[in-house]
XYZ file of C-alpha atoms in Angstrom:
421
model
C -51.139 14.104 -39.588
C -50.603 11.731 -36.734
C -47.864 12.663 -34.268
C -44.882 10.353 -34.301
C -44.915 8.085 -31.269
C -41.408 7.437 -29.953
C -40.955 4.251 -27.926
C -40.592 4.653 -24.203
C -37.149 3.889 -22.757
C -36.945 0.417 -21.206
C -37.970 0.112 -17.584
C -35.106 0.466 -15.084
C -36.153 -2.916 -13.694
C -35.007 -4.483 -16.947
C -31.746 -2.549 -17.012
C -31.228 0.868 -18.564
C -29.117 0.942 -21.731
C -26.000 3.097 -21.600
C -27.435 5.483 -24.218
C -29.947 6.701 -21.627
C -27.229 7.176 -18.968
C -24.724 9.200 -20.920
C -23.446 6.365 -23.090
C -19.886 5.152 -22.967
C -18.745 8.646 -21.947
C -19.987 8.094 -18.413
C -18.877 4.495 -17.861
C -15.454 3.741 -16.383
C -14.285 0.427 -17.841
C -10.516 0.531 -17.280
C -7.888 1.704 -14.825
C -4.309 2.925 -14.841
C -2.207 2.148 -11.771
C 0.797 4.391 -11.096
C 3.267 2.517 -8.882
C 6.597 3.334 -7.280
C 8.195 -0.115 -7.190
C 7.429 -0.740 -3.513
C 5.057 -3.670 -2.859
C 3.482 -1.960 0.164
C 2.344 0.983 -1.977
C 1.462 -0.820 -5.195
C -0.504 -3.461 -3.285
C -2.838 -0.700 -2.057
C -3.556 0.594 -5.552
C -4.090 -2.856 -7.036
C -6.256 -3.824 -4.062
C -8.550 -0.859 -4.685
C -8.739 -1.575 -8.427
C -9.586 -5.191 -7.632
C -12.342 -4.158 -5.207
C -13.798 -1.948 -7.946
C -14.079 -4.894 -10.326
C -11.293 -3.759 -12.674
C -8.689 -6.387 -11.796
C -8.545 -7.626 -15.382
C -8.855 -4.144 -16.919
C -5.887 -2.234 -15.555
C -2.395 -1.327 -16.748
C 0.527 -0.830 -14.353
C 2.899 2.066 -14.932
C 5.813 2.687 -12.610
C 7.751 5.770 -11.546
C 11.371 4.639 -11.228
C 14.341 6.248 -9.561
C 17.969 5.838 -10.641
C 19.717 3.038 -8.761
C 23.209 2.326 -7.529
C 26.216 4.446 -6.619
C 25.471 7.948 -5.363
C 21.775 7.450 -6.096
C 21.305 5.499 -2.888
C 21.998 8.754 -1.012
C 19.602 10.845 -3.106
C 16.230 9.180 -2.454
C 15.115 12.098 -0.295
C 14.998 14.318 -3.408
C 11.879 14.726 -5.564
C 12.059 12.064 -8.247
C 12.291 14.539 -11.170
C 15.196 16.389 -9.556
C 16.842 13.064 -8.719
C 16.684 11.964 -12.370
C 18.085 15.285 -13.608
C 20.932 15.123 -11.118
C 21.665 11.535 -12.133
C 21.886 12.659 -15.771
C 24.387 15.394 -14.863
C 26.505 12.948 -12.848
C 26.587 10.576 -15.822
C 27.758 13.306 -18.157
C 30.514 14.300 -15.733
C 31.621 10.663 -15.473
C 31.789 10.393 -19.271
C 33.800 13.615 -19.590
C 36.277 12.494 -16.929
C 36.637 9.131 -18.604
C 37.555 10.570 -21.994
C 39.929 13.132 -20.498
C 41.906 10.266 -19.007
C 41.240 11.342 -15.450
C 40.249 9.025 -12.674
C 36.744 7.859 -13.391
C 33.967 8.300 -10.889
C 31.771 5.239 -10.326
C 29.032 5.400 -12.959
C 25.543 5.071 -11.449
C 23.498 2.032 -12.438
C 20.949 2.332 -15.223
C 17.561 3.772 -14.317
C 15.800 0.520 -15.091
C 17.800 -1.410 -12.538
C 15.044 -1.895 -9.987
C 13.883 -5.403 -9.345
C 10.645 -6.364 -11.070
C 10.677 -3.528 -13.623
C 10.856 -5.820 -16.653
C 7.506 -5.801 -18.431
C 6.237 -2.741 -16.526
C 5.742 0.533 -18.411
C 7.602 3.642 -17.316
C 5.103 6.253 -16.115
C 4.973 8.954 -18.779
C 2.454 11.745 -18.234
C 2.240 12.704 -21.924
C 1.657 9.106 -22.995
C -1.072 8.466 -20.429
C -2.836 11.782 -21.100
C -2.746 11.199 -24.860
C -4.186 7.707 -24.400
C -6.962 9.027 -22.142
C -7.957 11.692 -24.670
C -7.693 9.635 -27.846
C -9.631 6.634 -26.517
C -12.286 8.574 -24.602
C -14.974 8.481 -27.285
C -14.545 4.753 -27.828
C -13.756 3.454 -24.329
C -14.904 6.212 -22.001
C -12.992 7.722 -19.074
C -10.172 6.050 -17.190
C -9.674 5.610 -13.461
C -6.151 6.553 -12.359
C -5.002 5.126 -9.011
C -1.593 6.093 -7.615
C 0.123 5.490 -4.289
C 3.286 6.866 -2.733
C 5.305 10.075 -2.767
C 7.066 9.471 -6.084
C 3.780 9.104 -7.967
C 2.290 12.446 -6.910
C 3.722 14.569 -9.719
C 2.525 12.074 -12.355
C -1.009 11.624 -11.047
C -1.549 15.329 -10.364
C -0.331 16.193 -13.883
C -2.804 13.697 -15.369
C -5.581 15.352 -13.382
C -4.507 18.806 -14.584
C -4.154 17.867 -18.261
C -6.989 15.343 -18.673
C -9.580 16.232 -16.054
C -12.428 15.625 -18.537
C -11.157 12.150 -19.399
C -9.854 10.729 -16.113
C -10.769 10.385 -12.443
C -7.622 10.486 -10.275
C -7.336 8.776 -6.887
C -4.198 9.331 -4.799
C -3.544 6.867 -1.972
C -1.490 8.011 1.052
C -1.366 11.643 2.080
C 0.206 13.899 -0.611
C 1.140 16.382 2.156
C 0.228 19.539 0.172
C -2.435 20.794 -2.272
C -4.922 17.942 -1.989
C -7.157 19.652 -4.561
C -4.794 18.315 -7.246
C -6.722 15.011 -7.074
C -10.353 13.942 -7.444
C -10.116 11.759 -4.333
C -7.463 11.166 -1.664
C -7.498 7.940 0.368
C -5.221 7.984 3.378
C -4.966 6.481 6.873
C -6.325 8.604 9.683
C -2.946 8.522 11.413
C -1.518 10.613 8.542
C -3.358 13.483 10.239
C -1.547 12.860 13.510
C 0.423 16.156 13.198
C -2.870 17.996 13.836
C -3.471 16.310 17.199
C -2.645 17.900 20.530
C -0.211 15.094 21.350
C 1.792 15.662 18.168
C 1.860 19.417 18.583
C 3.313 18.942 22.049
C 6.089 16.784 20.574
C 7.078 19.193 17.796
C 9.274 22.208 18.623
C 7.328 25.419 18.074
C 9.751 26.862 15.526
C 9.212 23.994 13.032
C 5.436 23.546 13.498
C 4.715 25.539 10.338
C 6.795 23.088 8.291
C 4.864 20.028 9.460
C 2.124 18.782 7.135
C -0.795 18.370 6.968
C -1.793 21.775 8.282
C -5.542 21.527 7.632
C -8.112 18.878 8.623
C -9.463 16.626 5.848
C -12.215 17.936 3.600
C -15.040 16.103 1.844
C -12.892 14.563 -0.899
C -10.521 12.873 1.582
C -11.337 9.285 2.617
C -9.847 8.299 5.970
C -9.025 4.683 6.747
C -7.695 3.025 9.889
C -4.953 1.080 8.127
C -3.688 0.336 4.637
C -5.621 -0.926 1.618
C -4.719 -4.381 0.308
C -5.872 -7.268 -1.879
C -7.144 -9.579 0.861
C -10.899 -10.199 0.836
C -13.328 -13.046 1.397
C -12.878 -14.352 -2.142
C -9.081 -14.428 -2.010
C -9.182 -16.159 1.383
C -11.574 -18.829 0.082
C -9.287 -19.478 -2.867
C -6.232 -19.622 -0.626
C -7.943 -22.006 1.785
C -8.568 -24.391 -1.097
C -5.135 -23.987 -2.675
C -3.243 -24.613 0.579
C -5.551 -27.243 2.059
C -3.173 -30.174 1.558
C -0.335 -28.395 3.359
C -2.162 -26.696 6.222
C -5.188 -28.875 7.003
C -3.084 -31.702 8.568
C -1.156 -29.330 10.877
C -1.853 -29.611 14.627
C -4.140 -26.860 15.877
C -4.172 -24.110 16.896
C -1.888 -22.744 14.187
C -0.026 -19.576 15.168
C 1.487 -17.574 12.304
C 4.301 -15.128 13.109
C 5.039 -12.350 10.586
C 8.300 -10.457 11.117
C 9.114 -7.241 9.279
C 12.036 -4.941 9.845
C 12.874 -1.773 11.779
C 11.885 1.615 10.355
C 12.632 5.199 11.268
C 9.522 5.322 13.461
C 9.739 1.745 14.804
C 13.339 1.001 15.751
C 14.438 -2.397 17.029
C 17.093 -5.046 16.595
C 18.242 -8.330 18.090
C 16.793 -7.316 21.460
C 13.246 -7.519 20.100
C 14.096 -10.828 18.408
C 15.178 -12.264 21.768
C 12.001 -10.962 23.415
C 9.913 -12.534 20.647
C 11.596 -15.947 20.943
C 11.174 -15.922 24.729
C 7.461 -15.135 24.376
C 6.957 -17.790 21.685
C 8.609 -20.425 23.846
C 6.252 -19.395 26.668
C 3.116 -19.977 24.559
C 4.425 -23.089 22.814
C 2.417 -25.474 25.020
C -0.871 -23.872 23.926
C 0.054 -24.053 20.214
C -0.351 -27.018 17.937
C 2.118 -25.554 15.444
C 3.908 -22.278 14.687
C 4.890 -20.965 11.266
C 7.326 -18.036 11.038
C 7.835 -15.758 8.028
C 10.498 -13.095 7.580
C 10.072 -10.210 5.137
C 12.697 -8.924 2.750
C 13.270 -6.089 5.250
C 14.147 -8.380 8.158
C 17.789 -7.809 9.229
C 19.998 -10.873 9.531
C 20.689 -10.074 13.179
C 16.952 -10.504 13.813
C 16.355 -13.600 11.679
C 19.520 -15.300 13.000
C 18.412 -15.008 16.629
C 14.979 -16.461 15.889
C 16.284 -19.231 13.624
C 18.913 -20.260 16.180
C 16.461 -20.417 19.090
C 13.435 -21.932 17.334
C 14.701 -23.542 14.132
C 15.150 -26.976 15.682
C 11.811 -27.119 17.487
C 9.475 -29.772 15.993
C 6.432 -27.501 16.444
C 8.044 -24.644 14.547
C 8.443 -24.194 10.789
C 10.407 -21.231 9.389
C 9.655 -20.378 5.769
C 12.848 -20.276 3.713
C 11.680 -17.526 1.369
C 11.354 -19.806 -1.644
C 8.262 -19.743 -3.847
C 5.399 -20.340 -3.548
C 4.812 -17.682 -0.924
C 2.466 -19.108 1.762
C 1.206 -15.689 2.926
C -2.378 -16.025 1.685
C -2.474 -19.610 2.928
C -1.429 -18.390 6.343
C -4.169 -15.749 6.364
C -6.759 -18.380 5.462
C -5.640 -21.196 7.794
C -4.089 -19.498 10.843
C -5.966 -19.473 14.123
C -4.010 -16.472 15.464
C -1.212 -14.103 14.431
C 1.792 -12.470 16.025
C 3.098 -9.500 14.022
C 5.928 -7.040 14.562
C 4.724 -3.465 14.912
C 6.663 -1.892 12.036
C 4.412 -2.581 9.011
C 1.002 -0.923 8.633
C 0.298 -3.030 5.540
C 1.158 -6.344 7.191
C -0.948 -5.559 10.251
C -3.878 -4.320 8.151
C -3.979 -7.576 6.197
C -4.092 -9.854 9.243
C -6.690 -7.610 10.897
C -8.974 -8.128 7.892
C -9.433 -11.780 8.934
C -11.241 -11.122 12.242
C -8.872 -13.571 13.969
C -6.767 -12.801 17.085
C -3.833 -10.523 16.304
C -1.021 -9.957 18.798
C 1.489 -7.149 18.233
C 5.048 -7.093 19.512
C 7.188 -3.959 19.611
C 4.442 -1.313 19.532
C 5.999 0.449 22.523
C 9.077 1.088 20.367
C 7.064 3.015 17.776
C 6.601 6.769 17.770
C 4.902 9.622 15.932
C 2.039 8.514 13.652
C 2.895 4.810 14.083
C 2.016 5.053 17.754
C -1.292 6.659 16.789
C -1.999 3.772 14.398
C -1.419 1.176 17.131
C -3.513 3.151 19.605
C -6.446 3.254 17.179
C -6.314 -0.524 16.679
C -6.063 -1.201 20.405
C -8.997 1.135 21.138
C -11.106 -0.810 18.621
C -10.215 -4.115 20.260
C -8.603 -5.329 17.040
C -5.134 -6.097 18.436
C -3.542 -7.018 21.741
C 0.082 -6.831 22.891
C 2.037 -10.099 22.725
C 3.373 -10.695 26.236
C 4.066 -14.443 26.275
C 1.290 -15.123 28.801
C -1.384 -15.796 26.157
C -3.253 -19.055 25.727
C -3.364 -19.365 21.939
C -6.131 -21.965 22.115
C -8.471 -19.324 23.570
C -9.899 -17.447 20.606
C -11.369 -13.933 20.457
C -12.715 -11.862 17.588
C -13.679 -8.373 16.420
C -15.335 -6.807 13.368
C -12.720 -7.334 10.638
C -11.149 -4.238 9.122
C -12.762 -3.821 5.729
C -10.864 -0.767 4.554
C -10.534 -1.603 0.871
C -14.231 -2.313 0.363
C -15.186 0.874 2.215
C -12.752 2.925 0.117
C -14.167 1.358 -3.058
C -17.650 2.400 -1.954
C -16.452 5.997 -1.618
C -14.972 5.867 -5.119
C -18.366 4.723 -6.465
C -20.032 7.640 -4.683
C -17.507 10.201 -5.932
C -17.862 8.960 -9.513
C -21.650 9.188 -9.253
C -21.383 12.805 -8.087
C -19.482 13.494 -11.296
C -22.114 11.702 -13.381
C -19.919 8.689 -14.045
C -20.189 5.082 -12.968
C -18.145 1.919 -13.095
C -19.032 -0.807 -15.552
C -21.644 -3.192 -14.110
């Protein structure tokens, strides 16, 4: 009897069918993004998913906190405890109401955050059930979360569905990093381990400062924040905004203004310094476009608008749609950015164009480490008012999102999984 001759598998040069590489069980075709309602955090997760080629194959879930009333004072609590406490307060309010006593102000509904409509509430049981029930048909899922409030959800998914999901946590979770398959975080999140930080922290609270251990092999360190800006998005923006920006006198200086934070404090004094410096460089600019963020205090925006609003070279965006941000990134010749936002600075530094920072000397703790790392790389310079904006300079653009995506590919491969081609 002749032996049965089985056909040889197709040559890898022609493409290997999935059946020879573990089938659908080893191919990641979809993603779940766990957000916290803050654009700076969610933009990082969506940027990574986009860089991995899953922009059209992801679902956004959101961890929401109660809003309004006493809740505005309770954001320092873990989100689960905050929700339980909000429930108790509501019950007390109802009891007092029906007993005819003076009613306490009832907190706003949990779904009161802006932009929640149409976004699914993050439910661990629902996501885990979906991952398990669809695994045989659709393969594993990639879970990408960012921000403190998402940690309990993403770590629970990892614990309950480790065979069906690969969990990436963006930004340092502070404790127990082994709860995730991969952690992506800026290097300055490890500032507490440096000699400079340890000199700043009183000895008796050093043991309470995290992180306490250096990063291990499943931690990806970046310089700045992940985002959605890449060569493709800039090309599209350059085309979309051509009619508005191409006719502007050159060089075009774009000024992005954020708002003070706990580690970067400033007010109208910085606004006055900024306007003085902009007036000093005005002769070397063809045009200036200024954008405020939703965190910019009125005392800051009022000073700048009063001093520069009437200048024919200056345009101040009024906040109405469409948002020109991507157009600015594509068409600007140089940027001036306030020092408070890691995300905002990371985006402009991805262009390779001159970036000037104002207010970095007012930052402390890990923010000062972030600015030092950029300055040491030659990526940014301080904005002093003595610059000639027509004189260009460059640097290797920060390519954090693409590099992080490459590490995700590698980590998946080590597990025997891969992303869809």
